[in-house]
Short mmCIF file of C-alpha atoms in Angstrom, two decimals:
data_model
loop_
_atom_site.label_atom_id
_atom_site.label_comp_id
_atom_site.label_asym_id
_atom_site.label_seq_id
_atom_site.Cartn_x
_atom_site.Cartn_y
_atom_site.Cartn_z
CA MET Y 1084 125.62 118.81 98.37
CA ARG Y 1085 128.35 117.70 100.91
CA LYS Y 1086 129.82 121.04 100.83
CA SER Y 1087 126.47 122.76 101.74
CA ILE Y 1088 125.94 120.40 104.56
CA PHE Y 1089 129.42 120.94 105.97
CA LEU Y 1090 128.95 124.67 105.70
CA LEU Y 1091 125.78 124.45 107.69
CA ILE Y 1092 127.37 122.24 110.38
CA THR Y 1093 130.28 124.51 110.70
CA LEU Y 1094 128.20 127.53 111.01
CA PHE Y 1095 126.16 125.95 113.51
CA ILE Y 1096 128.85 124.59 115.71
CA PHE Y 1097 131.37 127.74 115.18
CA PRO Y 1098 128.84 130.64 114.91
CA VAL Y 1099 130.43 133.70 113.19
CA TYR Y 1100 129.13 137.00 114.72
CA GLY Y 1101 129.14 140.40 112.81
CA GLU Y 1102 130.07 143.73 114.09
CA SER Y 1103 130.83 147.10 112.63
CA LEU Y 1104 134.55 148.06 112.69
CA TYR Y 1105 133.50 151.53 113.45
CA ASN Y 1106 131.75 150.38 116.63
CA ALA Y 1107 134.72 148.29 117.69
CA TYR Y 1108 136.80 151.55 117.17
CA GLN Y 1109 134.38 153.79 119.17
CA ASN Y 1110 134.20 151.31 122.09
CA ALA Y 1111 137.94 151.13 122.26
CA GLU Y 1112 139.77 152.60 125.32
CA SER Y 1113 143.43 153.86 125.40
CA LEU Y 1114 146.07 151.27 126.34
CA ASN Y 1115 149.60 150.86 126.12
CA GLY Y 1116 150.14 154.34 125.22
CA TYR Y 1117 147.71 154.32 122.24
CA ASP Y 1118 144.63 156.70 122.37
CA ARG Y 1119 142.55 153.77 121.02
CA TYR Y 1120 143.55 150.18 121.44
CA VAL Y 1121 140.92 148.17 119.36
CA VAL Y 1122 141.02 144.26 120.18
CA LEU Y 1123 139.10 142.30 117.54
CA SER Y 1124 137.87 138.80 118.00
CA PRO Y 1125 138.71 135.89 115.68
CA ASP Y 1126 134.95 134.74 116.28
CA ASN Y 1127 133.59 138.04 114.59
CA ILE Y 1128 133.43 139.28 111.10
CA TYR Y 1129 133.83 143.05 111.33
CA THR Y 1130 132.13 145.05 108.65
CA GLY Y 1131 132.54 148.59 107.12
CA GLY Y 1132 135.49 150.96 106.81
CA LEU Y 1133 137.18 153.27 109.19
CA GLY Y 1134 138.67 156.76 108.89
CA ILE Y 1135 141.28 157.57 111.46
CA PHE Y 1136 141.97 161.40 111.36
CA GLU Y 1137 143.23 161.94 115.17
CA GLY Y 1138 145.16 160.11 117.77
CA SER Y 1139 147.20 156.90 117.82
CA VAL Y 1140 145.49 153.63 117.10
CA PHE Y 1141 146.48 149.99 117.34
CA ILE Y 1142 144.16 147.33 115.92
CA GLU Y 1143 145.04 143.96 117.49
CA GLY Y 1144 143.53 141.77 114.76
CA ASN Y 1145 143.86 138.20 116.55
CA GLY Y 1146 143.14 136.61 113.15
CA ALA Y 1147 139.97 138.49 112.68
CA VAL Y 1148 138.28 139.31 109.24
CA ILE Y 1149 137.37 143.07 108.39
CA ASP Y 1150 134.83 142.91 105.50
CA LEU Y 1151 134.67 146.28 103.85
CA GLU Y 1152 131.55 145.24 102.05
CA SER Y 1153 132.70 147.14 98.81
CA GLY Y 1154 133.26 150.46 100.97
CA GLY Y 1155 136.21 152.63 100.93
CA GLY Y 1156 138.50 150.61 103.41
CA ILE Y 1157 140.72 151.99 106.34
CA TRP Y 1158 142.17 155.27 105.79
CA VAL Y 1159 144.63 157.47 107.97
CA TYR Y 1160 145.29 161.09 107.32
CA ALA Y 1161 147.30 163.63 109.37
CA ASP Y 1162 148.13 167.16 108.66
CA GLU Y 1163 151.42 168.88 109.68
CA SER Y 1164 150.04 170.06 112.90
CA THR Y 1165 148.10 167.01 114.10
CA PRO Y 1166 149.89 163.64 114.32
CA VAL Y 1167 147.90 160.63 113.56
CA SER Y 1168 149.15 156.87 113.62
CA LEU Y 1169 147.77 153.48 113.08
CA ILE Y 1170 149.34 150.12 113.59
CA ILE Y 1171 147.26 147.35 112.40
CA ASP Y 1172 148.32 143.78 112.99
CA ARG Y 1173 147.07 140.13 112.43
CA CYS Y 1174 143.83 140.45 110.49
CA SER Y 1175 142.48 140.11 106.96
CA VAL Y 1176 140.98 142.95 105.34
CA ILE Y 1177 138.80 142.05 102.47
CA ASN Y 1178 136.20 143.32 99.75
CA GLY Y 1179 137.03 147.00 99.56
CA ALA Y 1180 135.71 148.99 96.58
CA TYR Y 1181 138.93 151.23 96.34
CA PHE Y 1182 141.58 150.02 98.74
CA GLY Y 1183 142.04 147.96 101.86
CA VAL Y 1184 144.40 150.28 103.97
CA ASN Y 1185 145.47 153.83 102.91
CA PHE Y 1186 147.86 156.31 104.49
CA ALA Y 1187 147.93 159.86 103.39
CA GLY Y 1188 149.07 163.37 104.54
CA TYR Y 1189 151.60 163.14 107.22
CA SER Y 1190 150.25 159.87 108.82
CA THR Y 1191 152.51 157.23 110.33
CA GLY Y 1192 152.07 153.50 111.09
CA ALA Y 1193 152.42 149.91 110.21
CA VAL Y 1194 150.43 147.23 108.45
CA ARG Y 1195 151.80 143.84 110.07
CA ASN Y 1196 150.98 140.11 109.54
CA CYS Y 1197 147.85 141.05 107.45
CA ASN Y 1198 145.92 139.65 104.40
CA LEU Y 1199 144.65 142.45 102.00
CA ILE Y 1200 142.41 140.48 99.57
CA ASN Y 1201 140.03 141.59 96.91
CA THR Y 1202 140.06 145.27 97.00
CA GLY Y 1203 140.70 147.93 94.16
CA MET Y 1204 144.17 148.40 95.75
CA GLY Y 1205 145.26 146.40 98.76
CA PHE Y 1206 147.58 149.04 100.18
CA GLN Y 1207 148.20 152.89 99.32
CA ALA Y 1208 150.64 155.37 100.50
CA PHE Y 1209 150.19 159.06 99.48
CA ASP Y 1210 151.74 162.46 100.33
CA PHE Y 1211 154.43 162.38 103.47
CA SER Y 1212 153.18 159.28 105.18
CA VAL Y 1213 155.74 156.82 106.86
CA VAL Y 1214 154.77 153.34 107.04
CA GLU Y 1215 156.09 149.89 107.57
CA VAL Y 1216 154.32 147.02 105.79
CA LYS Y 1217 155.63 143.72 106.98
CA ASN Y 1218 154.71 139.95 106.51
CA CYS Y 1219 151.65 140.74 104.41
CA ASN Y 1220 149.76 138.91 101.81
CA LEU Y 1221 148.36 141.17 99.17
CA ILE Y 1222 145.99 138.84 97.07
CA ASN Y 1223 143.39 139.35 94.14
CA ASN Y 1224 143.50 143.25 94.25
CA GLU Y 1225 142.04 144.62 91.13
CA VAL Y 1226 144.65 147.29 90.27
CA TYR Y 1227 147.69 147.01 92.61
CA GLY Y 1228 148.52 145.06 95.65
CA LEU Y 1229 150.63 147.87 97.09
CA ALA Y 1230 150.80 151.39 95.64
CA ILE Y 1231 153.06 154.13 96.50
CA TYR Y 1232 152.03 157.50 94.90
CA SER Y 1233 154.77 160.12 94.38
CA THR Y 1234 158.23 160.16 95.77
CA ASN Y 1235 157.34 161.47 99.01
CA PRO Y 1236 155.79 158.63 101.18
CA GLN Y 1237 158.50 156.47 102.92
CA VAL Y 1238 157.32 152.96 102.86
CA SER Y 1239 159.39 150.07 104.42
CA ILE Y 1240 158.39 146.85 102.70
CA SER Y 1241 159.47 143.32 104.09
CA TYR Y 1242 158.72 139.71 103.96
CA CYS Y 1243 155.52 140.31 101.78
CA ASN Y 1244 153.84 138.18 99.06
CA ALA Y 1245 151.69 139.36 96.36
CA TRP Y 1246 149.80 137.32 93.63
CA ASN Y 1247 146.77 137.50 91.36
CA ASN Y 1248 146.63 141.45 91.44
CA GLY Y 1249 146.32 143.50 88.43
CA GLU Y 1250 150.02 144.52 89.19
CA ASP Y 1251 151.64 143.42 92.29
CA TYR Y 1252 153.62 146.56 93.26
CA MET Y 1253 153.63 150.22 91.77
CA GLU Y 1254 156.15 152.69 93.18
CA ASN Y 1255 156.59 156.48 92.58
CA CYS Y 1256 153.80 157.01 90.15
CA PRO Y 1257 152.39 160.54 90.20
CA GLY Y 1258 149.05 160.32 91.54
#
């Protein structure tokens, strides 16, 4: 009973607003050398996933939550002739059916200061992607916290924590 009352009071005093991650991405402008510079608010819960297949994108999370709502996640894909990059910093990515963040093809980028929680796999790297994963928490992911498929992706991992995942880390497994 006390928890319910506390939750209601907290939500009344500190309202949380919802917005789709896709809308935030669509409304983002270019800034600091990025084609899209997405600034998230810690007062919002951003919903849904996002596919990035063109340009350079920076997501400044500011402590915001991205609730994938059992959807696919945030994925980045580039072919050999079209460079694509994503840097995502300071947010929590939660509740993805398959993955939280996925890099494939020839994509590049970084996942920094993020929490990847309650997805099928928190982070995935495929193909010839080049990614830095730094200062992240990989928590309660069903299959893996972090998975590197095949021997081709170059993933630099530092200062990360993983717990309560099916397996915390998986490297160089044929996909």
